[in-house]
Coordinates of C-alpha atoms in Angstrom, one line a residue:
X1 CA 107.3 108.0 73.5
X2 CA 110.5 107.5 74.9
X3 CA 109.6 108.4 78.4
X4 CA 106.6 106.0 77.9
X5 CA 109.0 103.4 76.8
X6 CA 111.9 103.6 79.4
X7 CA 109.2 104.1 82.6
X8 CA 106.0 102.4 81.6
X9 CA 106.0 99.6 79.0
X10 CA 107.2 96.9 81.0
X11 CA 111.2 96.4 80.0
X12 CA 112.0 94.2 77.3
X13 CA 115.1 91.7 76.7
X14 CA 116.0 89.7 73.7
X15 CA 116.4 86.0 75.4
X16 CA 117.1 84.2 72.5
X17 CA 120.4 86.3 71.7
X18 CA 121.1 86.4 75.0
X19 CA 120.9 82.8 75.6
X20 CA 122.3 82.2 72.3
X21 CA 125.4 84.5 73.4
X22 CA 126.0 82.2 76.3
X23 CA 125.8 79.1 74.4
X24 CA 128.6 80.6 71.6
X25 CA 130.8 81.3 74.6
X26 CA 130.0 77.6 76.3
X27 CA 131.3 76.0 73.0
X28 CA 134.1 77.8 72.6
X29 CA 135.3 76.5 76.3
X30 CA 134.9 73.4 75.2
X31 CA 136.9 73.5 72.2
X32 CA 139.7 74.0 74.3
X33 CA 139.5 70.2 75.4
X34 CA 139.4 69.4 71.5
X35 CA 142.4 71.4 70.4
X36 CA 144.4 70.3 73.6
X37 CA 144.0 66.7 72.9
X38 CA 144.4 67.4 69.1
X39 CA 147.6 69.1 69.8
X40 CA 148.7 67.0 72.7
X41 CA 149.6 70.7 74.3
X42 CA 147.8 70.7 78.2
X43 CA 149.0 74.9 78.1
X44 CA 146.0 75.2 76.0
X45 CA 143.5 74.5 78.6
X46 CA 145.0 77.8 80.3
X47 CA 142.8 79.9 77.9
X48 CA 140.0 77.6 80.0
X49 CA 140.2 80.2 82.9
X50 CA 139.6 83.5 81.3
X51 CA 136.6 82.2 79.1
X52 CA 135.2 80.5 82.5
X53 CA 135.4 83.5 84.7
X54 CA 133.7 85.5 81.6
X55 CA 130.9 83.1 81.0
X56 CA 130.5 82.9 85.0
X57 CA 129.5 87.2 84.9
X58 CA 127.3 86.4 81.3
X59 CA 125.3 84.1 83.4
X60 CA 125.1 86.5 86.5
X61 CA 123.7 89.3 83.8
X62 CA 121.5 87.1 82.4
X63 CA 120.0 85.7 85.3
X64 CA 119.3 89.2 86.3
X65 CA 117.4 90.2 83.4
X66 CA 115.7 87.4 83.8
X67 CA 114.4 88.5 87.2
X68 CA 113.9 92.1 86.1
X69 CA 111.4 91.4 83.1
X70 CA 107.6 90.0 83.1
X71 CA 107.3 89.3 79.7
X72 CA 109.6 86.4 78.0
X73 CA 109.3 84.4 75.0
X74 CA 109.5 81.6 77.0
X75 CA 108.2 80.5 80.8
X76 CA 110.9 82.1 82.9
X77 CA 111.9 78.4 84.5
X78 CA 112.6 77.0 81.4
X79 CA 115.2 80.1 80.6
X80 CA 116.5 79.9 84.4
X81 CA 117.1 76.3 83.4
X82 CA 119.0 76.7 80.3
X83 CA 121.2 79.7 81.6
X84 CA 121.8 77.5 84.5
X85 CA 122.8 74.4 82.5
X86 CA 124.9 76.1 80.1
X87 CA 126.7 77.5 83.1
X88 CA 126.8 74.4 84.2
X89 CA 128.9 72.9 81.1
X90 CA 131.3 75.4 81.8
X91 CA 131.9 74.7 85.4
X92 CA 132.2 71.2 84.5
X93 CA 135.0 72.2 81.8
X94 CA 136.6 74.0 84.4
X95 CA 136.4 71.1 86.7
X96 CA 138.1 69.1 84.1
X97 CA 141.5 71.7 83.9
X98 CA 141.9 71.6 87.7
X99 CA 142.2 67.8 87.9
X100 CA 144.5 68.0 84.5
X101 CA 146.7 70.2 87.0
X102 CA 146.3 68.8 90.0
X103 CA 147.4 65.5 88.7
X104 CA 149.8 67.1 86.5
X105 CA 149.0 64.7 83.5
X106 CA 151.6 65.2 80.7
X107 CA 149.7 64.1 77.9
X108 CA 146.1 63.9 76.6
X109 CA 146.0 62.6 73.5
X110 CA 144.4 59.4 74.6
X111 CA 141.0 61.3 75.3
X112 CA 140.7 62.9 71.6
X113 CA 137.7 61.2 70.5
X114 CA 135.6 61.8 73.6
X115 CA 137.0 65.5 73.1
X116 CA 135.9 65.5 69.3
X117 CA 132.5 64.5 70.4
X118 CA 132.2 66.5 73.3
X119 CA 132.8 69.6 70.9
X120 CA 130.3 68.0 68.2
X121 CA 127.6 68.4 70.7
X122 CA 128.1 71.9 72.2
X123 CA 128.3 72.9 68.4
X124 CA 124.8 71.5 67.6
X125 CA 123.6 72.8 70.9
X126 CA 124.5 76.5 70.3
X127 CA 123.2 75.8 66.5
X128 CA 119.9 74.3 68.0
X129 CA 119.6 77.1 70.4
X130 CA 120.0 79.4 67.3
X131 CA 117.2 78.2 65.5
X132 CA 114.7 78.9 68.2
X133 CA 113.5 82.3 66.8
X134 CA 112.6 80.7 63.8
X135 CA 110.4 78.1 65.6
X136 CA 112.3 75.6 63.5
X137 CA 111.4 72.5 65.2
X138 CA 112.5 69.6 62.6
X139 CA 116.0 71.4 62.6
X140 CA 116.3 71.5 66.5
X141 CA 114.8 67.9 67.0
X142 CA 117.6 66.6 64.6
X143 CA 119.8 68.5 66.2
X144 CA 118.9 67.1 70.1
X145 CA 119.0 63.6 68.4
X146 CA 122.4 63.7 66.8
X147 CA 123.4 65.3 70.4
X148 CA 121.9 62.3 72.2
X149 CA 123.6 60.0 69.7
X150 CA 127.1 61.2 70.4
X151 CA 126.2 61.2 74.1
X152 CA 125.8 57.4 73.7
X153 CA 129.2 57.1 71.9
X154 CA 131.0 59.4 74.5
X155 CA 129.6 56.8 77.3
X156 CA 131.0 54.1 74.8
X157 CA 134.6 55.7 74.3
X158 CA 135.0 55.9 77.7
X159 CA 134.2 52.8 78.6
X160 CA 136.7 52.0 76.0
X161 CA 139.3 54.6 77.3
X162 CA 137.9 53.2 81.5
X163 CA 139.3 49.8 80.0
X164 CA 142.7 50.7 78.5
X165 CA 143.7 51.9 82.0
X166 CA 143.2 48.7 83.7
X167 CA 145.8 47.5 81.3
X168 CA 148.2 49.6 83.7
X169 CA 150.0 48.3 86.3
X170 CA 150.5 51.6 88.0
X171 CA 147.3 52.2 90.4
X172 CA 148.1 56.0 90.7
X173 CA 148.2 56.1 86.5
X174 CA 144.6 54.0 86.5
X175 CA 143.2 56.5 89.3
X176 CA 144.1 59.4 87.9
X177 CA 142.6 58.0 84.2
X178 CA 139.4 57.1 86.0
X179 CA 139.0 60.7 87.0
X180 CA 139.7 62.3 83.7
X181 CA 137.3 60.4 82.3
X182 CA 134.6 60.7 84.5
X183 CA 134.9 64.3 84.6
X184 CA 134.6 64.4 80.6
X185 CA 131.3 62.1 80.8
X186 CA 130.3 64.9 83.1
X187 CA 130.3 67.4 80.7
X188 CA 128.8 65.4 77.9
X189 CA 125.9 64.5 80.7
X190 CA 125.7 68.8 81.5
X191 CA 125.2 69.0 77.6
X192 CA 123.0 66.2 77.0
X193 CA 120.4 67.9 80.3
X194 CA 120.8 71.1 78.1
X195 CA 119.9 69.6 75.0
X196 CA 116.5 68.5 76.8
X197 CA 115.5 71.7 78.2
X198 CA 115.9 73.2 74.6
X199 CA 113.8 70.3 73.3
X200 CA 111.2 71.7 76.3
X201 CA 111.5 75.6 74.9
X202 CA 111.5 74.2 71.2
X203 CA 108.1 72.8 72.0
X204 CA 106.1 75.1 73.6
X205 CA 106.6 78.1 70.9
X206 CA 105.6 75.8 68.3

């Protein structure tokens, strides 16, 4: 049986842990935003580059199963597209530490709420993505919906946060602001594309 198993039933991979792995990993880089701007400490984003580079290989591996299986629980585009996008998320985080260096900005306390949010959605993300092997489609609608929601209020904070710089007088301070901030709408944007293809997934197992 074994043998019959290992060299002719077609090879077999659990996506939603897999997928479910990456998300759990893709939430904990962005909690490094929310506890650097909680703390005001910028050496927290360091842990940023470890957990990137380790998310970056989980993606490679999983994209590779991908290609190495024919049977999935879902169509193979829509899991290329969430593996993709939750890589995505992470390169965007990533993005966000090297203009935090490159600018050398001492403080970050000003972009707390969009952080808070930013971490509220990747945590109903990897919760919505953990409810797909129970087909639970009410919970994972509510949980796109409250993502969408606080995508609308990130927008709205920095649009706030966009407005507070032109208070400045320095152009370098207002530039480097602008960036920040566009960089963290970014992210909320990579999380809110994610959200959709899970809606997608959610949808056809029902």
């Amino acid at each position: 049986m074994n043998f019959i198993h290992k060299y002719i039933l077609p090879k077999e991979v659990d996506f939603n842990a897999v997928i479910l792995k990456q998300a759990s990993v893709t939430r904990k880089i962005v909690s490094y935003i929310q506890k650097a701007c909680f703390k005001n400490d910028i050496s927290t984003l360091d842990l940023i580059t470890e957990e990137v580079a380790f998310a970056r290989d989980l993606k490679t591996q999983n994209m590779k199963q991908l290609l190495d299986v024919l049977i999935t629980p879902y169509d193979k585009e829509s899991i290329f597209r969430i593996i993709t996008q939750l890589d995505w998320i992470a390169l965007s985080v990533k993005h966000f530490h090297l203009e935090i260096v490159e600018y050398k900005l001492q403080s970050l306390e000003d972009y707390q709420t969009i952080a808070e949010k930013l971490l509220d959605m990747s945590n109903l993300l990897e919760n919505g993505i953990g409810q797909l092997p129970a087909q639970n489609l009410t919970l994972i609608n509510s949980n796109i919906d409250q993502i969408v929601e606080l995508y609308d209020q990130v927008i709205s904070a920095c649009a706030k946060a966009s407005a507070e710089l032109l208070q400045h007088n320095d152009l370098v301070t207002i530039i480097r602001g602008k960036d920040v901030i566009l960089q963290l709408k970014e992210i909320a944007k990579r999380i809110h594309v994610a959200a959709n293809t899970l809606e997608d997934m959610a949808i056809k197992v029902v």
